[in-house]
Each structure stands twice: as C-alpha cells, then as structure tokens.
Amino acid sequence: MRHLGRGAATAAAALAALSLQPAPYASASASPVPVVGGTRVAEGQFPFMVHLSRGCGGALYAKDIVLTAAHCVPATGNNTSITATAGSIDLQSPRAVHITSTKVLRAPGYHGKGKDWALIKLARPFELPRLPIVTDTAYDQGNFTIVGWGSTSEDGGQERYLRKATVPYVPDDQCQKAYGTGLTPTDEICAGYVDQGGTDTCQGDSGGPMFRKDDHGAWIQVGIVSWGQGCAEPGYPGIYTQLSTFAADIEAAADTLK
Ligand code: ARG
C-alpha cells in the first residue's frame, strides 16, 4: 500500500482495507494520517532531510556529515558504499543531489540496544541547511515532527515522496509499560498516540530525525528513528534515540571527521 498521502479520509479507508487494525482516524476529522498516518511534505519544507541508499533516513548534522541510526550502518571505518540523497522530497527528481560516503562512525559501544546513532562523512558538502540537535533535555517534551520515505503501513514498501506526521512525547514510565526492559530509558525517548495508535514511523524511516521547534521557532532535532513493536499499533509508541543523552558524544565524534 503506497501513497496514502491523498488525504486523511483516503488513508484511513486504505488502512481499514488493509485490516491492519481499526482505522485510527475513521471519523471525519483530518487528523494526522502518516509515514504511517502522515501526509506528503512540501518541496523545501525540511531541506536537511537525507535519504540513505541503505534504506534509511538521516539528517544533515553538518553540510558534509549525516546523523543517522547505528543500526543503519556497518562498523566504523572508511566506507564509500553509501549514497546520500537530498535536495528534493522526490527521490527521483532531477533536482535531487546524490553524494557518496567516505567514512562511517558508529556509536562506540553499540551492540544493538540503546546508543542507536551514527555519523556518515560525505565526499563533498550538500549546499543545504543543517538540523541542529538538542544539547540538554529542555525539548524532550511536547509534540514532535517525524519524516521519512519509509512504509505507510506495517507491511508496506518504501515511498518515493517524503512524508511527515506529528506525534506527542510519551514519558518513560508509560513507554516501559509497553516495552519493559526492552526500553533503555537513558538512551531512548518515546513518542506516539498510545491509546489510539495510527501515526508512527515505520520500516525505512530509521535513522531519520524526530524534531520540533525551539524557543526561537527554529527546528531542533530531539531524536533519531530507532525501533518499535510493529508500526502505529495502539499501546506501542515509537522509540527514538534520545539525543540529549548523546549530544556531547556526537559533537566529539563529528570533530574527528573534520
Ligand atoms: N527499525 C526501523 C527501520 O529500520 C524503524 C522502525 C520504527 N518503528 C516504529 N514503530 N516507530 O526503519
């Protein structure tokens, strides 16, 4: 099921037809429908957004450094196998720019639980704005924007056009009710509509940014798409790498790539 972006009603009907679960926003309201439950991003709206050829998202931490998830990349080292694409919401647009990686730096100590961040150094810079990351926990609350070219349903494929949705913060104690010790609360921050589900990141969105406005109205990255039980299932919020925990580590790591 592709291209659910033609409107909330269409998307809700399509989800219902998939019988994933009860249509999350079956009422007449134009509530957030994807990513799962979202809508297509306008060209130029999130210019820092990057697509990685490994089937993941990322964001421009610097013009020539992409911040993504550790689980999206192989081990730290020289690596010219990854293509980063940015500059258009449409992966097939002639305006999309493709730049090859030179190095991967995966979070030191990453073993598949927590610490889900990595940096990719690019062969040349993108002439696009970067997305700053939080440096403390002040923005680890409120509503977040999630974006990606990932599936719009649990068993869906990848999308050609970038999609977005909004999800609220979920406190660790509530998230632990769903995930128990699977959650690493120091390293991870949860977001989603716990009661109704219906809006979430999904396969292929990993590595992409979860972000919000700061006190000056500028976008600031709070999380990295990491994992979850299925996608958009009631009771199971999405889990994101908590950047407030790793900001200093990421900055130090980026310095070594300069
Ligand atoms: N691990 C997935 C990926 O590699 C992202 C899953 C996000 N899941 C969720 N329910 N929020 O693309």
mmCIF file of C-alpha atoms and ligand atoms in Angstrom:
data_model
loop_
_atom_site.group_PDB
_atom_site.id
_atom_site.type_symbol
_atom_site.label_atom_id
_atom_site.label_comp_id
_atom_site.label_asym_id
_atom_site.label_seq_id
_atom_site.Cartn_x
_atom_site.Cartn_y
_atom_site.Cartn_z
ATOM 1 C CA MET A 1 0.000 0.000 0.000
ATOM 2 C CA ARG A 2 1.721 3.118 -1.235
ATOM 3 C CA HIS A 3 0.984 6.771 -1.435
ATOM 4 C CA LEU A 4 -1.536 7.117 1.326
ATOM 5 C CA GLY A 5 -0.947 10.860 1.093
ATOM 6 C CA ARG A 6 -4.003 11.788 -0.861
ATOM 7 C CA GLY A 7 -5.923 12.843 2.218
ATOM 8 C CA ALA A 8 -6.854 11.624 5.628
ATOM 9 C CA ALA A 9 -10.108 10.024 4.545
ATOM 10 C CA THR A 10 -8.419 8.063 1.751
ATOM 11 C CA ALA A 11 -5.633 6.987 4.054
ATOM 12 C CA ALA A 12 -7.993 5.909 6.794
ATOM 13 C CA ALA A 13 -10.009 3.914 4.285
ATOM 14 C CA ALA A 14 -6.864 2.349 2.887
ATOM 15 C CA LEU A 15 -5.659 1.371 6.346
ATOM 16 C CA ALA A 16 -9.045 -0.093 7.164
ATOM 17 C CA ALA A 17 -8.973 -2.052 3.916
ATOM 18 C CA LEU A 18 -5.609 -3.473 4.920
ATOM 19 C CA SER A 19 -7.266 -4.561 8.164
ATOM 20 C CA LEU A 20 -4.080 -3.688 9.990
ATOM 21 C CA GLN A 21 -6.288 -2.679 12.854
ATOM 22 C CA PRO A 22 -9.323 -0.465 13.223
ATOM 23 C CA ALA A 23 -8.877 2.643 11.126
ATOM 24 C CA PRO A 24 -7.262 5.016 13.578
ATOM 25 C CA TYR A 25 -8.983 8.162 12.402
ATOM 26 C CA ALA A 26 -12.151 6.832 10.893
ATOM 27 C CA SER A 27 -14.091 9.898 11.968
ATOM 28 C CA ALA A 28 -14.490 12.847 9.640
ATOM 29 C CA SER A 29 -11.575 14.689 11.251
ATOM 30 C CA ALA A 30 -8.459 15.287 9.184
ATOM 31 C CA SER A 31 -6.233 14.015 11.986
ATOM 32 C CA PRO A 32 -2.642 13.108 11.301
ATOM 33 C CA VAL A 33 -2.707 10.183 8.911
ATOM 34 C CA PRO A 34 1.383 9.272 8.154
ATOM 35 C CA VAL A 35 4.999 7.995 7.478
ATOM 36 C CA VAL A 36 2.143 5.657 8.991
ATOM 37 C CA GLY A 37 -0.757 8.140 9.260
ATOM 38 C CA GLY A 38 1.005 11.060 7.512
ATOM 39 C CA THR A 39 0.935 13.465 4.625
ATOM 40 C CA ARG A 40 3.338 14.440 1.849
ATOM 41 C CA VAL A 41 5.974 17.041 2.715
ATOM 42 C CA ALA A 42 6.052 20.244 0.635
ATOM 43 C CA GLU A 43 9.162 20.719 -1.510
ATOM 44 C CA GLY A 44 11.803 22.553 0.542
ATOM 45 C CA GLN A 45 9.988 22.253 3.874
ATOM 46 C CA PHE A 46 12.614 20.067 5.582
ATOM 47 C CA PRO A 47 15.742 20.682 3.473
ATOM 48 C CA PHE A 48 18.050 18.987 5.999
ATOM 49 C CA MET A 49 16.416 15.608 5.366
ATOM 50 C CA VAL A 50 18.591 12.910 3.762
ATOM 51 C CA HIS A 51 17.789 9.542 2.218
ATOM 52 C CA LEU A 52 20.434 6.810 2.549
ATOM 53 C CA SER A 53 20.848 4.068 -0.034
ATOM 54 C CA ARG A 54 20.825 1.525 2.787
ATOM 55 C CA GLY A 55 17.073 2.115 3.109
ATOM 56 C CA CYS A 56 17.238 4.580 5.966
ATOM 57 C CA GLY A 57 16.802 8.276 6.636
ATOM 58 C CA GLY A 58 19.180 10.783 8.157
ATOM 59 C CA ALA A 59 19.610 14.499 8.753
ATOM 60 C CA LEU A 60 22.409 16.943 7.964
ATOM 61 C CA TYR A 61 24.313 17.362 11.208
ATOM 62 C CA ALA A 62 26.780 19.388 9.130
ATOM 63 C CA LYS A 63 26.831 20.091 5.386
ATOM 64 C CA ASP A 64 29.048 17.035 4.884
ATOM 65 C CA ILE A 65 28.009 14.881 7.870
ATOM 66 C CA VAL A 66 24.764 12.892 8.145
ATOM 67 C CA LEU A 67 23.391 11.849 11.542
ATOM 68 C CA THR A 68 21.552 8.523 11.314
ATOM 69 C CA ALA A 69 20.939 5.361 13.358
ATOM 70 C CA ALA A 70 23.718 2.927 14.298
ATOM 71 C CA HIS A 71 21.537 0.053 13.091
ATOM 72 C CA CYS A 72 21.521 1.639 9.619
ATOM 73 C CA VAL A 73 25.281 1.399 9.090
ATOM 74 C CA PRO A 74 28.112 -1.159 9.254
ATOM 75 C CA ALA A 75 31.046 -0.834 11.654
ATOM 76 C CA THR A 76 33.177 2.294 11.953
ATOM 77 C CA GLY A 77 35.717 2.770 9.177
ATOM 78 C CA ASN A 78 36.310 4.057 5.671
ATOM 79 C CA ASN A 79 33.210 3.390 3.610
ATOM 80 C CA THR A 80 32.401 4.563 0.081
ATOM 81 C CA SER A 81 29.350 2.319 -0.366
ATOM 82 C CA ILE A 82 26.584 4.610 0.879
ATOM 83 C CA THR A 83 24.793 7.155 -1.313
ATOM 84 C CA ALA A 84 23.134 10.086 0.449
ATOM 85 C CA THR A 85 20.349 11.846 -1.443
ATOM 86 C CA ALA A 86 18.938 15.270 -0.535
ATOM 87 C CA GLY A 87 17.560 18.408 -2.126
ATOM 88 C CA SER A 88 14.103 17.116 -3.043
ATOM 89 C CA ILE A 89 11.186 15.328 -1.409
ATOM 90 C CA ASP A 90 11.085 13.230 -4.600
ATOM 91 C CA LEU A 91 13.852 10.633 -4.688
ATOM 92 C CA GLN A 92 13.558 10.522 -8.487
ATOM 93 C CA SER A 93 13.618 14.275 -9.036
ATOM 94 C CA PRO A 94 16.342 15.645 -11.328
ATOM 95 C CA ARG A 95 16.886 18.222 -8.581
ATOM 96 C CA ALA A 96 17.833 15.548 -6.047
ATOM 97 C CA VAL A 97 21.565 15.595 -5.300
ATOM 98 C CA HIS A 98 23.443 12.345 -4.645
ATOM 99 C CA ILE A 99 26.687 12.302 -2.652
ATOM 100 C CA THR A 100 28.802 9.282 -1.722
ATOM 101 C CA SER A 101 30.055 8.475 1.771
ATOM 102 C CA THR A 102 33.709 8.422 2.715
ATOM 103 C CA LYS A 103 33.546 7.237 6.339
ATOM 104 C CA VAL A 104 31.159 5.742 8.867
ATOM 105 C CA LEU A 105 31.445 6.416 12.577
ATOM 106 C CA ARG A 106 29.110 4.151 14.540
ATOM 107 C CA ALA A 107 28.396 4.942 18.210
ATOM 108 C CA PRO A 108 31.219 3.472 20.302
ATOM 109 C CA GLY A 109 29.906 0.541 22.338
ATOM 110 C CA TYR A 110 26.830 -0.011 20.128
ATOM 111 C CA HIS A 111 25.699 -3.625 20.468
ATOM 112 C CA GLY A 112 22.100 -3.464 19.271
ATOM 113 C CA LYS A 113 20.488 -1.989 22.389
ATOM 114 C CA GLY A 114 20.456 1.769 23.038
ATOM 115 C CA LYS A 115 23.194 4.062 21.628
ATOM 116 C CA ASP A 116 21.485 3.951 18.243
ATOM 117 C CA TRP A 117 23.336 6.764 16.479
ATOM 118 C CA ALA A 118 26.000 7.049 13.787
ATOM 119 C CA LEU A 119 27.639 9.688 11.631
ATOM 120 C CA ILE A 120 28.379 9.400 7.918
ATOM 121 C CA LYS A 121 31.031 11.651 6.398
ATOM 122 C CA LEU A 122 30.334 12.674 2.804
ATOM 123 C CA ALA A 123 32.724 13.137 -0.119
ATOM 124 C CA ARG A 124 31.523 16.745 -0.507
ATOM 125 C CA PRO A 125 29.037 19.046 1.236
ATOM 126 C CA PHE A 126 25.361 19.459 0.433
ATOM 127 C CA GLU A 127 24.580 23.158 -0.063
ATOM 128 C CA LEU A 128 21.587 22.822 2.236
ATOM 129 C CA PRO A 129 20.725 23.901 5.800
ATOM 130 C CA ARG A 130 21.733 21.660 8.685
ATOM 131 C CA LEU A 131 19.461 20.493 11.506
ATOM 132 C CA PRO A 132 20.938 21.318 14.937
ATOM 133 C CA ILE A 133 20.469 18.765 17.719
ATOM 134 C CA VAL A 134 19.425 19.413 21.315
ATOM 135 C CA THR A 135 22.140 19.859 23.924
ATOM 136 C CA ASP A 136 20.000 19.241 27.025
ATOM 137 C CA THR A 137 16.614 17.771 27.995
ATOM 138 C CA ALA A 138 14.598 21.025 27.745
ATOM 139 C CA TYR A 139 12.978 19.967 24.455
ATOM 140 C CA ASP A 140 12.406 16.330 25.419
ATOM 141 C CA GLN A 141 8.665 17.031 25.640
ATOM 142 C CA GLY A 142 5.753 18.327 23.597
ATOM 143 C CA ASN A 143 4.882 17.430 20.011
ATOM 144 C CA PHE A 144 7.424 16.169 17.504
ATOM 145 C CA THR A 145 7.558 16.060 13.717
ATOM 146 C CA ILE A 146 8.605 12.743 12.162
ATOM 147 C CA VAL A 147 9.528 12.390 8.492
ATOM 148 C CA GLY A 148 10.688 9.651 6.180
ATOM 149 C CA TRP A 149 10.454 7.660 2.963
ATOM 150 C CA GLY A 150 9.548 4.526 4.935
ATOM 151 C CA SER A 151 6.408 2.411 4.812
ATOM 152 C CA THR A 152 2.977 3.838 5.367
ATOM 153 C CA SER A 153 1.822 0.547 6.901
ATOM 154 C CA GLU A 154 3.429 -2.358 8.759
ATOM 155 C CA ASP A 155 3.754 -4.475 5.633
ATOM 156 C CA GLY A 156 4.264 -1.659 3.154
ATOM 157 C CA GLY A 157 7.157 -0.796 0.847
ATOM 158 C CA GLN A 158 9.241 2.341 0.581
ATOM 159 C CA GLU A 159 7.860 5.641 -0.639
ATOM 160 C CA ARG A 160 9.084 7.850 -3.478
ATOM 161 C CA TYR A 161 7.927 11.094 -1.820
ATOM 162 C CA LEU A 162 8.896 12.242 1.680
ATOM 163 C CA ARG A 163 6.098 12.068 4.264
ATOM 164 C CA LYS A 164 5.561 13.650 7.663
ATOM 165 C CA ALA A 165 3.388 13.320 10.742
ATOM 166 C CA THR A 166 3.204 14.701 14.268
ATOM 167 C CA VAL A 167 3.477 12.584 17.414
ATOM 168 C CA PRO A 168 3.374 13.558 21.102
ATOM 169 C CA TYR A 169 6.051 12.761 23.690
ATOM 170 C CA VAL A 170 5.430 9.653 25.799
ATOM 171 C CA PRO A 171 7.066 9.572 29.262
ATOM 172 C CA ASP A 172 9.492 6.705 30.017
ATOM 173 C CA ASP A 173 7.269 5.150 32.716
ATOM 174 C CA GLN A 174 4.379 4.891 30.262
ATOM 175 C CA CYS A 175 6.646 3.595 27.483
ATOM 176 C CA GLN A 176 8.076 0.979 29.846
ATOM 177 C CA LYS A 177 4.551 -0.365 30.366
ATOM 178 C CA ALA A 178 4.657 -1.409 26.720
ATOM 179 C CA TYR A 179 8.291 -2.398 26.312
ATOM 180 C CA GLY A 180 9.509 -3.332 29.819
ATOM 181 C CA THR A 181 13.268 -3.831 29.926
ATOM 182 C CA GLY A 182 13.376 -3.613 26.125
ATOM 183 C CA LEU A 183 13.441 0.140 26.625
ATOM 184 C CA THR A 184 16.729 1.768 27.656
ATOM 185 C CA PRO A 185 15.293 4.920 29.261
ATOM 186 C CA THR A 186 18.594 6.807 29.450
ATOM 187 C CA ASP A 187 19.258 6.275 25.743
ATOM 188 C CA GLU A 188 15.742 6.336 24.291
ATOM 189 C CA ILE A 189 12.770 8.688 24.118
ATOM 190 C CA CYS A 190 9.285 7.509 23.116
ATOM 191 C CA ALA A 191 6.602 9.249 21.073
ATOM 192 C CA GLY A 192 3.213 8.285 19.672
ATOM 193 C CA TYR A 193 -0.522 8.165 20.306
ATOM 194 C CA VAL A 194 -0.523 5.392 22.910
ATOM 195 C CA ASP A 195 -4.287 4.957 23.156
ATOM 196 C CA GLN A 196 -5.329 5.066 19.531
ATOM 197 C CA GLY A 197 -2.095 4.348 17.618
ATOM 198 C CA GLY A 198 -2.444 5.156 13.925
ATOM 199 C CA THR A 199 0.528 7.514 13.497
ATOM 200 C CA ASP A 200 4.152 6.400 13.708
ATOM 201 C CA THR A 201 7.414 5.935 11.899
ATOM 202 C CA CYS A 202 7.893 2.520 10.282
ATOM 203 C CA GLN A 203 10.392 0.349 8.367
ATOM 204 C CA GLY A 204 12.629 2.522 6.208
ATOM 205 C CA ASP A 205 12.206 5.612 8.383
ATOM 206 C CA SER A 206 15.029 4.529 10.711
ATOM 207 C CA GLY A 207 17.874 6.972 11.085
ATOM 208 C CA GLY A 208 15.646 9.912 10.211
ATOM 209 C CA PRO A 209 15.112 12.817 12.579
ATOM 210 C CA MET A 210 12.372 13.447 15.114
ATOM 211 C CA PHE A 211 12.336 17.205 15.701
ATOM 212 C CA ARG A 212 10.362 20.193 16.991
ATOM 213 C CA LYS A 213 10.546 23.971 17.179
ATOM 214 C CA ASP A 214 12.878 25.528 19.737
ATOM 215 C CA ASP A 215 12.051 28.658 21.753
ATOM 216 C CA HIS A 216 13.130 30.829 18.807
ATOM 217 C CA GLY A 217 10.938 28.990 16.305
ATOM 218 C CA ALA A 218 13.802 27.077 14.672
ATOM 219 C CA TRP A 219 13.782 23.324 14.061
ATOM 220 C CA ILE A 220 15.831 21.302 16.528
ATOM 221 C CA GLN A 221 16.402 17.532 16.458
ATOM 222 C CA VAL A 222 15.386 15.628 19.602
ATOM 223 C CA GLY A 223 15.529 12.018 18.406
ATOM 224 C CA ILE A 224 16.549 9.506 15.723
ATOM 225 C CA VAL A 225 14.036 6.913 14.462
ATOM 226 C CA SER A 226 15.136 3.651 16.090
ATOM 227 C CA TRP A 227 12.535 0.901 16.609
ATOM 228 C CA GLY A 228 9.120 -0.168 17.833
ATOM 229 C CA GLN A 229 6.687 -3.066 18.088
ATOM 230 C CA GLY A 230 5.142 -3.107 14.606
ATOM 231 C CA CYS A 231 4.127 0.359 13.457
ATOM 232 C CA ALA A 232 1.408 2.623 14.826
ATOM 233 C CA GLU A 233 -0.081 -0.143 16.966
ATOM 234 C CA PRO A 234 -2.185 1.099 19.894
ATOM 235 C CA GLY A 235 -0.231 0.639 23.131
ATOM 236 C CA TYR A 236 3.174 0.695 21.399
ATOM 237 C CA PRO A 237 4.762 4.107 20.824
ATOM 238 C CA GLY A 238 7.740 4.579 18.540
ATOM 239 C CA ILE A 239 11.200 4.554 20.136
ATOM 240 C CA TYR A 240 13.795 7.174 19.224
ATOM 241 C CA THR A 241 17.446 7.665 20.200
ATOM 242 C CA GLN A 242 17.484 10.379 22.896
ATOM 243 C CA LEU A 243 19.885 12.984 21.543
ATOM 244 C CA SER A 244 20.024 14.952 24.789
ATOM 245 C CA THR A 245 21.961 11.973 26.185
ATOM 246 C CA PHE A 246 24.420 11.800 23.296
ATOM 247 C CA ALA A 247 24.880 15.422 22.191
ATOM 248 C CA ALA A 248 28.408 15.743 23.618
ATOM 249 C CA ASP A 249 29.480 12.324 22.269
ATOM 250 C CA ILE A 250 28.133 13.174 18.821
ATOM 251 C CA GLU A 251 29.880 16.534 18.748
ATOM 252 C CA ALA A 252 33.180 14.949 19.761
ATOM 253 C CA ALA A 253 32.722 12.232 17.144
ATOM 254 C CA ALA A 254 31.927 14.785 14.430
ATOM 255 C CA ASP A 255 35.109 16.686 15.292
ATOM 256 C CA THR A 256 37.153 13.587 14.453
ATOM 257 C CA LEU A 257 35.598 13.553 10.959
ATOM 258 C CA LYS A 258 36.614 17.096 10.065
HETATM 259 N N1 ARG B 1 13.784 -0.098 12.665
HETATM 260 C C1 ARG B 1 13.013 0.564 11.664
HETATM 261 C C2 ARG B 1 13.887 0.904 10.459
HETATM 262 O O1 ARG B 1 14.950 0.359 10.354
HETATM 263 C C3 ARG B 1 12.241 1.733 12.213
HETATM 264 C C4 ARG B 1 11.078 1.263 12.966
HETATM 265 C C5 ARG B 1 10.344 2.320 13.665
HETATM 266 N N2 ARG B 1 9.207 1.690 14.235
HETATM 267 C C6 ARG B 1 8.262 2.310 14.909
HETATM 268 N N3 ARG B 1 7.234 1.628 15.280
HETATM 269 N N4 ARG B 1 8.358 3.572 15.189
HETATM 270 O O2 ARG B 1 13.483 1.581 9.538
#
